[in-house]
Amino acid sequence: MVQHRSPRDKAGRSRRPIAVIVAIALIAALAIGGGVVWSWRARHGRALAQCESARNGLIAETDALRKAVESSSSVMSVSPSSLEDAGVLATARAEVQSSRQLIDRTAGDDYACSGEMTADELDSRTVAIAEAADRARKQTKTLPVEAAAVRRSTANKSNEAVRYTLRAAVSQAKELLSDTSGKVTDDSTRVRLKRLADAADRQLTDDETISDGAEYRRSIDGLNAAMDAVTTSNIAKLGVDCAKAKCVALTFDDGPDATNTPPVIRALQETGTVATFFSVGQHIDERTAPMLRQLRDSGHPIENHTWDHPHLRTLSRSDVASQLTRTSALVEKTVGAYPSMIRPPYSEWSNDVRDQAVAMNSSIINFDVMGFDWEKDAKGVHDAVLQWTRPGDIVLLHDLQGSTAQAVKGIIDDLKAEGFTFVTIEQLLGERPKPGYVYYSRTQVVRPGESWRPSTYFAEQW
Ligand SMILES: [Zn+2]
């Protein structure tokens, strides 16, 4: 018997598996969909938590920053003219301003975390908040440093004058130390000077140190006393006692000069003679600077004879200061040593000049014998010097003058033949010349408070 299946039966058998598949698919879809929703919620929750945690960190950092801003806010009221370096103030002010902005932005919506933001938005907000917290942490550290730099620069400005004097003294001390290595009877004097010079150096340059005027003054006095001791010990070691020996100090003004300084250098070299050079600032240039270095390296001090040779008594205090400080600065730059002696042109000094010498920790060195080399020929210069020189004298010649360039060798030879010994100013005086003192010779000294007077020899020769 043939069994027939009805079409309906057929259809019923084939529909059942489809329903099963659809049901399975539906269940799967629901499961996946639920999972997706679940995991989206979890990611969003994590992002929000991270954002809020970062924000709490930022709030803690800006609280610290707010305190730093409060204790640094005085920089906003400082006047730029009361600073040694106005750039320090600009930096500190910019830092205070950007710190305040950061604090304000933290209080506003810029660094807020909201559940309405997408997870991606929260993630990038978290990064921005972390960067802001980092900035706040750095600024909390740098603000006090920058405010301290402003305070230091303000203190430095109000101590500008005494700091200048101390800088001069430190440079002179270093020069003296390098000149006297192995040339003292008592090396403890050099050890002490070195210690004081290093301490003063720190006082001038250390970022942590803010000294007052009295502390700087003490350092200057200490350095001068220590330099006096080294110089005295050095003079003893050199072994010429100008209280007994026939000493003379040769000095050359108005150079350096490309033509006439070289023969003077040669004469000094050939005769093994020391001399002191008082240079005019505007004569120091590319051609003549090497001559000054050669002289300095051979032990001849390079000192200050103003910038362009004016009559100092006719100038204002500030012009006197400019004439002298410009020259000492250039000499220091050229030969590495800040001058400790000033010779005023035409031997004309005043209380202003003396005050300025003290400000530069320098003495004033005049003279009491002249070669008249601006008007005499070589023989005339030679004869004038030979006629007038006595033991203890300071002789003025000019390495600018051809007559001196020709006469200097004969002058040295003939004074030596008369028993003279050529010495430095320090040896001649038997001590380091004191700042603000005016010296005409070993015995003719004008002390602070005493008024101007000409040299006796000088008056005799005019
Ligand atoms: Zn001169």
Coordinates of C-alpha atoms and ligand atoms in Angstrom, one line a residue:
M1 CA 0.0 0.0 0.0
V2 CA 1.3 3.3 -1.0
Q3 CA 1.1 5.9 1.8
H4 CA 0.5 9.4 0.8
R5 CA 1.5 12.3 2.8
S6 CA -0.6 15.3 2.6
P7 CA 1.1 18.6 1.5
R8 CA 0.1 20.0 4.8
D9 CA 2.1 17.3 6.6
K10 CA 5.1 18.2 4.5
A11 CA 4.8 21.8 5.3
G12 CA 4.4 21.1 9.0
R13 CA 7.6 19.1 9.1
S14 CA 9.7 21.7 7.3
R15 CA 8.4 24.7 9.4
R16 CA 9.4 23.2 12.7
P17 CA 13.2 23.5 12.3
I18 CA 13.0 27.1 11.0
A19 CA 11.1 28.0 14.2
V20 CA 13.8 26.4 16.2
I21 CA 16.5 28.3 14.4
V22 CA 14.7 31.6 14.7
A23 CA 14.2 30.9 18.4
I24 CA 17.8 30.1 18.9
A25 CA 18.8 33.2 17.0
L26 CA 16.5 35.3 19.0
I27 CA 17.9 34.0 22.3
A28 CA 21.4 34.5 21.0
A29 CA 20.7 38.0 19.9
L30 CA 19.1 38.8 23.3
A31 CA 22.1 37.4 25.1
I32 CA 24.6 39.3 22.9
G33 CA 22.6 42.5 23.1
G34 CA 22.4 42.2 26.9
G35 CA 26.1 41.5 27.0
V36 CA 26.8 44.5 24.9
V37 CA 24.7 46.8 27.0
W38 CA 26.2 45.3 30.2
S39 CA 29.8 45.8 28.9
W40 CA 29.0 49.4 27.6
R41 CA 27.7 50.3 31.1
A42 CA 30.8 48.8 32.7
R43 CA 33.2 50.7 30.4
H44 CA 31.3 54.0 31.0
G45 CA 31.3 53.4 34.7
R46 CA 35.1 52.8 34.7
A47 CA 35.7 55.9 32.6
L48 CA 33.6 58.0 34.9
A49 CA 35.4 56.7 38.0
Q50 CA 38.8 57.3 36.4
C51 CA 37.8 60.8 35.5
E52 CA 36.6 61.5 39.0
S53 CA 39.7 60.1 40.6
A54 CA 41.9 62.2 38.3
R55 CA 39.8 65.3 39.2
N56 CA 40.3 64.6 42.9
G57 CA 44.0 64.5 42.3
L58 CA 43.8 67.8 40.4
I59 CA 41.8 69.5 43.2
A60 CA 44.5 68.4 45.7
E61 CA 47.3 69.8 43.4
T62 CA 45.5 73.1 42.8
D63 CA 44.9 73.5 46.6
A64 CA 48.7 73.3 47.1
L65 CA 49.2 75.6 44.1
R66 CA 46.8 78.1 45.6
K67 CA 48.9 78.3 48.7
A68 CA 52.1 78.8 46.6
V69 CA 50.3 81.6 44.6
E70 CA 49.3 83.3 47.8
S71 CA 52.8 83.3 49.2
S72 CA 54.2 84.5 45.9
S73 CA 51.6 87.1 45.0
S74 CA 53.8 89.9 46.3
V75 CA 55.8 89.7 43.0
M76 CA 52.7 91.3 41.3
S77 CA 53.3 94.6 43.1
V78 CA 57.1 94.8 42.7
S79 CA 58.3 97.6 40.4
P80 CA 60.6 96.4 37.6
S81 CA 62.9 99.3 38.3
S82 CA 63.7 97.9 41.8
L83 CA 65.2 94.8 40.4
E84 CA 68.7 94.1 39.2
D85 CA 67.3 91.8 36.5
A86 CA 63.8 92.7 35.4
G87 CA 63.5 89.5 33.4
V88 CA 63.2 87.5 36.6
L89 CA 60.1 89.5 37.5
A90 CA 58.5 88.9 34.1
T91 CA 59.0 85.2 34.5
A92 CA 57.5 85.1 38.0
R93 CA 54.5 87.2 37.1
A94 CA 53.7 85.0 34.1
E95 CA 53.9 82.0 36.3
V96 CA 51.6 83.5 38.9
Q97 CA 49.1 84.4 36.2
S98 CA 49.1 81.0 34.6
S99 CA 48.7 79.4 38.0
R100 CA 45.7 81.5 38.8
Q101 CA 44.1 80.6 35.4
L102 CA 44.7 76.9 36.1
I103 CA 43.0 77.3 39.5
D104 CA 40.0 79.1 38.0
R105 CA 39.7 76.5 35.2
T106 CA 39.7 73.7 37.8
A107 CA 36.8 75.5 39.7
G108 CA 34.8 75.7 36.4
D109 CA 33.6 73.1 34.0
D110 CA 36.8 72.6 32.0
Y111 CA 38.0 69.8 34.1
A112 CA 34.6 68.4 35.3
C113 CA 33.5 64.7 34.9
S114 CA 29.8 64.1 34.0
G115 CA 27.8 60.9 33.7
E116 CA 26.2 62.4 30.6
M117 CA 29.6 62.4 28.8
T118 CA 30.4 59.3 26.6
A119 CA 33.1 57.0 27.7
D120 CA 35.4 58.3 25.0
E121 CA 34.7 61.9 26.1
L122 CA 35.5 60.9 29.7
D123 CA 38.7 59.2 28.7
S124 CA 40.0 62.3 26.9
R125 CA 38.8 64.5 29.8
T126 CA 40.8 62.2 32.2
V127 CA 43.9 62.7 30.1
A128 CA 43.4 66.5 30.1
I129 CA 42.9 66.5 33.9
A130 CA 46.0 64.5 34.5
E131 CA 48.0 66.9 32.4
A132 CA 46.6 69.9 34.3
A133 CA 47.4 68.2 37.7
D134 CA 51.0 67.7 36.4
R135 CA 51.2 71.3 35.5
A136 CA 49.9 72.4 38.9
R137 CA 52.4 70.1 40.7
K138 CA 55.3 71.7 38.7
Q139 CA 54.1 75.2 39.2
T140 CA 53.8 74.6 42.9
K141 CA 57.5 73.8 42.9
T142 CA 58.7 76.5 40.5
L143 CA 56.7 79.5 41.9
P144 CA 58.5 79.8 45.2
V145 CA 61.9 79.5 43.4
E146 CA 60.8 82.3 41.0
A147 CA 59.5 84.5 43.8
A148 CA 62.8 84.0 45.7
A149 CA 64.6 85.0 42.5
V150 CA 62.6 88.3 42.5
R151 CA 63.3 88.9 46.2
R152 CA 67.0 88.2 45.6
S153 CA 67.1 90.5 42.5
T154 CA 65.4 93.3 44.5
A155 CA 67.9 92.9 47.3
N156 CA 70.8 92.8 44.8
K157 CA 69.6 96.0 43.3
S158 CA 69.4 97.8 46.6
N159 CA 72.9 96.6 47.3
E160 CA 74.2 97.3 43.8
A161 CA 76.9 99.7 44.9
V162 CA 78.4 97.6 47.7
R163 CA 78.1 94.4 45.5
Y164 CA 80.1 96.2 42.8
T165 CA 82.9 97.0 45.3
L166 CA 82.9 93.4 46.6
R167 CA 83.1 92.1 43.0
A168 CA 86.1 94.3 42.4
A169 CA 87.7 93.1 45.6
V170 CA 87.1 89.4 44.7
S171 CA 88.7 89.9 41.3
Q172 CA 91.7 91.7 42.8
A173 CA 92.0 89.0 45.4
K174 CA 92.1 86.3 42.7
E175 CA 94.7 88.2 40.8
L176 CA 96.8 88.6 43.9
L177 CA 96.5 84.9 44.6
S178 CA 97.6 83.9 41.1
D179 CA 100.5 86.5 41.2
T180 CA 101.9 85.3 44.6
S181 CA 101.8 81.5 44.3
G182 CA 105.1 80.4 45.8
K183 CA 106.1 84.0 46.4
V184 CA 105.2 84.6 50.0
T185 CA 107.0 84.1 53.3
D186 CA 103.8 83.0 55.0
D187 CA 101.6 80.8 52.9
S188 CA 98.8 80.9 55.5
T189 CA 98.1 84.4 54.3
R190 CA 97.3 83.0 50.9
V191 CA 95.1 80.2 52.4
R192 CA 93.1 82.7 54.3
L193 CA 92.7 85.0 51.3
K194 CA 91.6 82.1 49.1
R195 CA 89.0 81.1 51.7
L196 CA 87.6 84.6 52.0
A197 CA 87.5 85.1 48.2
D198 CA 85.6 81.8 47.7
A199 CA 83.1 82.8 50.4
A200 CA 82.6 86.3 48.9
D201 CA 82.2 84.6 45.4
R202 CA 79.4 82.5 46.8
Q203 CA 77.8 85.6 48.5
L204 CA 77.7 87.3 45.1
T205 CA 76.5 84.4 42.9
D206 CA 74.8 81.8 45.1
D207 CA 71.1 81.6 44.3
E208 CA 70.2 80.8 47.9
T209 CA 72.1 83.7 49.5
I210 CA 70.6 87.1 50.2
S211 CA 73.1 89.3 52.0
D212 CA 72.5 92.7 53.4
G213 CA 74.8 95.7 53.0
A214 CA 76.6 95.2 56.3
E215 CA 77.4 91.6 55.4
Y216 CA 78.9 92.7 52.0
R217 CA 80.8 95.5 53.8
R218 CA 82.3 92.9 56.2
S219 CA 83.4 90.7 53.3
I220 CA 85.1 93.7 51.6
D221 CA 86.9 94.6 54.8
G222 CA 88.0 91.0 55.4
L223 CA 89.3 90.7 51.8
N224 CA 91.2 94.0 52.1
A225 CA 92.9 92.9 55.3
A226 CA 93.7 89.5 53.8
M227 CA 95.1 91.1 50.7
D228 CA 97.2 93.5 52.8
A229 CA 98.7 90.4 54.6
V230 CA 99.5 88.6 51.4
T231 CA 101.1 91.7 49.9
T232 CA 103.2 92.3 52.9
S233 CA 104.3 88.6 52.9
N234 CA 105.0 88.9 49.2
I235 CA 107.1 92.0 49.6
A236 CA 109.1 90.3 52.3
K237 CA 109.7 87.3 50.0
L238 CA 110.9 89.6 47.1
G239 CA 113.5 90.8 49.5
V240 CA 113.8 94.5 48.6
D241 CA 113.2 96.8 51.6
C242 CA 112.5 100.2 50.2
A243 CA 112.9 101.8 53.7
K244 CA 116.6 101.1 53.2
A245 CA 117.2 100.5 49.4
K246 CA 117.1 103.2 46.8
C247 CA 113.8 102.2 45.2
V248 CA 112.0 103.9 42.3
A249 CA 108.7 102.9 40.6
L250 CA 108.4 103.5 36.9
T251 CA 104.9 104.2 35.6
F252 CA 103.7 104.6 32.0
D253 CA 100.5 106.5 31.2
D254 CA 98.2 107.1 28.2
G255 CA 98.9 103.8 26.3
P256 CA 98.6 101.3 25.0
D257 CA 100.0 102.6 21.7
A258 CA 100.6 100.4 18.7
T259 CA 103.9 102.2 17.8
N260 CA 105.5 103.3 21.1
T261 CA 104.4 100.6 23.6
P262 CA 106.4 97.7 21.9
P263 CA 109.8 99.4 22.3
V264 CA 109.0 100.2 26.0
I265 CA 108.1 96.5 26.5
R266 CA 111.4 95.5 24.9
A267 CA 113.4 97.8 27.1
L268 CA 111.7 96.4 30.2
Q269 CA 112.4 92.9 29.0
E270 CA 116.1 93.5 28.2
T271 CA 116.7 95.1 31.5
G272 CA 114.5 92.8 33.7
T273 CA 112.7 95.9 35.0
V274 CA 109.2 96.0 36.4
A275 CA 106.8 98.9 35.7
T276 CA 103.2 99.8 36.2
F277 CA 101.0 100.8 33.2
F278 CA 98.0 103.2 33.6
S279 CA 95.9 102.6 30.4
V280 CA 93.4 104.8 28.7
G281 CA 90.3 102.7 28.1
Q282 CA 89.6 104.0 24.5
H283 CA 93.2 103.1 23.5
I284 CA 92.6 99.4 24.2
D285 CA 91.6 97.8 20.9
E286 CA 92.3 94.7 18.8
R287 CA 95.8 95.8 18.0
T288 CA 96.9 97.0 21.4
A289 CA 95.1 94.4 23.7
P290 CA 97.8 91.8 23.0
M291 CA 100.4 94.2 24.3
L292 CA 98.6 94.6 27.6
R293 CA 98.3 90.8 27.9
Q294 CA 102.0 90.5 27.2
L295 CA 102.8 93.1 29.8
R296 CA 100.5 91.5 32.4
D297 CA 101.9 88.1 31.7
S298 CA 105.4 89.5 32.4
G299 CA 104.3 90.8 35.8
H300 CA 103.6 94.5 34.9
P301 CA 100.3 95.6 36.5
I302 CA 97.8 97.2 34.1
E303 CA 95.9 100.0 35.9
N304 CA 93.2 102.6 35.2
H305 CA 93.9 106.1 33.6
T306 CA 90.2 106.8 32.7
W307 CA 88.3 106.2 29.5
D308 CA 89.3 109.2 27.4
H309 CA 91.6 111.3 29.6
P310 CA 89.3 114.1 30.8
H311 CA 89.8 116.6 33.6
L312 CA 88.0 114.6 36.2
R313 CA 87.4 117.6 38.5
T314 CA 85.2 119.2 35.8
L315 CA 82.9 116.2 35.6
S316 CA 79.7 115.2 37.4
R317 CA 79.9 112.3 39.9
S318 CA 78.2 110.0 37.4
D319 CA 80.6 110.9 34.6
V320 CA 83.5 110.3 37.0
A321 CA 82.1 106.9 37.7
S322 CA 81.5 106.1 34.1
Q323 CA 85.1 107.2 33.1
L324 CA 86.6 104.9 35.7
T325 CA 84.3 101.9 35.8
R326 CA 84.2 101.5 32.0
T327 CA 88.0 101.5 31.9
S328 CA 88.5 99.0 34.8
A329 CA 85.8 96.7 33.2
L330 CA 87.7 96.7 29.9
V331 CA 91.1 96.2 31.5
E332 CA 89.6 93.2 33.5
K333 CA 88.1 91.8 30.3
T334 CA 91.4 92.3 28.4
V335 CA 93.9 91.0 30.9
G336 CA 91.7 89.1 33.4
A337 CA 92.5 91.4 36.4
Y338 CA 90.4 94.2 37.8
P339 CA 92.7 97.2 38.4
S340 CA 93.4 98.2 42.0
M341 CA 95.0 101.6 41.1
I342 CA 93.6 104.7 39.5
R343 CA 95.7 107.5 38.1
P344 CA 93.6 110.6 37.4
P345 CA 94.7 112.5 34.2
Y346 CA 96.8 115.6 35.0
S347 CA 97.1 114.2 38.6
E348 CA 93.7 116.1 39.2
W349 CA 91.6 114.3 41.8
S350 CA 88.7 115.5 44.0
N351 CA 86.5 114.0 46.8
D352 CA 84.2 112.6 44.0
V353 CA 87.2 110.9 42.4
R354 CA 88.3 109.6 45.8
D355 CA 84.8 108.3 46.6
Q356 CA 84.7 106.6 43.3
A357 CA 88.1 105.0 43.9
V358 CA 86.7 103.6 47.2
A359 CA 83.7 102.3 45.3
M360 CA 86.1 100.4 43.0
N361 CA 88.2 99.2 45.9
S362 CA 91.1 101.1 44.4
S363 CA 93.8 103.6 45.4
I364 CA 94.8 106.7 43.6
I365 CA 98.4 106.6 42.5
N366 CA 100.0 110.0 41.5
F367 CA 103.7 110.6 40.9
D368 CA 106.3 113.1 41.9
V369 CA 108.8 112.9 39.0
M370 CA 107.9 113.6 35.3
G371 CA 109.9 113.2 32.1
F372 CA 108.0 116.0 30.3
D373 CA 108.0 113.6 27.4
W374 CA 105.1 115.5 25.6
E375 CA 107.5 118.4 25.0
K376 CA 111.0 117.1 25.3
D377 CA 113.1 114.9 23.0
A378 CA 114.5 111.6 24.2
K379 CA 117.6 113.2 25.7
G380 CA 115.5 115.9 27.5
V381 CA 113.3 113.2 29.0
H382 CA 116.3 111.1 30.1
D383 CA 117.9 114.1 31.7
A384 CA 114.7 115.3 33.5
V385 CA 114.2 111.9 35.1
L386 CA 117.8 111.5 36.1
Q387 CA 117.8 115.0 37.6
W388 CA 114.7 114.7 39.7
T389 CA 114.5 111.1 40.8
R390 CA 115.1 110.4 44.5
P391 CA 114.7 107.2 46.5
G392 CA 111.0 106.4 47.0
D393 CA 109.8 108.3 44.0
I394 CA 107.1 107.4 41.5
V395 CA 108.2 108.4 38.0
L396 CA 105.7 109.4 35.3
L397 CA 106.4 108.6 31.6
H398 CA 104.1 108.0 28.7
D399 CA 104.3 104.9 26.5
L400 CA 102.3 107.0 23.9
Q401 CA 105.4 109.2 23.4
G402 CA 108.2 108.5 21.0
S403 CA 110.6 110.4 23.1
T404 CA 109.9 108.0 26.1
A405 CA 110.1 104.9 23.8
Q406 CA 113.6 106.0 22.8
A407 CA 114.7 107.2 26.3
V408 CA 113.4 104.4 28.5
K409 CA 116.4 102.0 28.1
G410 CA 118.9 104.7 29.0
I411 CA 116.9 105.9 31.9
I412 CA 116.8 102.4 33.4
D413 CA 120.5 101.7 32.8
D414 CA 121.6 105.0 34.3
L415 CA 119.3 104.9 37.3
K416 CA 120.6 101.4 38.0
A417 CA 124.1 102.7 37.7
E418 CA 123.2 105.2 40.4
G419 CA 122.1 102.3 42.7
F420 CA 118.4 102.5 42.1
T421 CA 116.2 99.3 42.2
F422 CA 113.0 99.3 40.1
V423 CA 110.0 98.1 42.1
T424 CA 106.2 97.8 41.9
I425 CA 104.1 100.4 43.7
E426 CA 103.5 97.9 46.5
Q427 CA 107.2 97.3 47.1
L428 CA 107.9 101.0 46.9
L429 CA 105.2 101.7 49.6
G430 CA 106.1 98.6 51.6
E431 CA 102.4 97.7 51.7
R432 CA 99.4 97.3 49.5
P433 CA 98.0 100.8 48.6
K434 CA 94.8 101.4 50.5
P435 CA 91.5 102.1 48.7
G436 CA 90.8 105.9 48.7
Y437 CA 94.3 106.8 49.7
V438 CA 96.3 109.1 47.3
Y439 CA 100.0 108.3 46.9
Y440 CA 102.6 110.6 45.3
S441 CA 105.6 108.8 46.5
R442 CA 106.7 106.4 49.3
T443 CA 106.4 109.1 51.9
Q444 CA 103.8 111.6 50.4
V445 CA 100.4 110.1 51.1
V446 CA 97.0 111.9 51.3
R447 CA 94.8 109.9 53.7
P448 CA 91.0 109.8 53.6
G449 CA 89.6 113.1 55.1
E450 CA 92.7 115.1 54.2
S451 CA 92.3 117.5 51.3
W452 CA 94.0 117.8 47.9
R453 CA 97.6 118.8 47.8
P454 CA 100.2 118.7 45.2
S455 CA 103.5 116.8 45.5
T456 CA 106.4 118.8 46.7
Y457 CA 108.7 117.5 44.0
F458 CA 105.9 118.0 41.5
A459 CA 105.5 121.7 42.5
E460 CA 109.3 122.1 42.3
Q461 CA 109.4 120.8 38.7
W462 CA 106.5 122.7 37.2
Ligands
ZN1 ZN 97.7 110.9 31.0

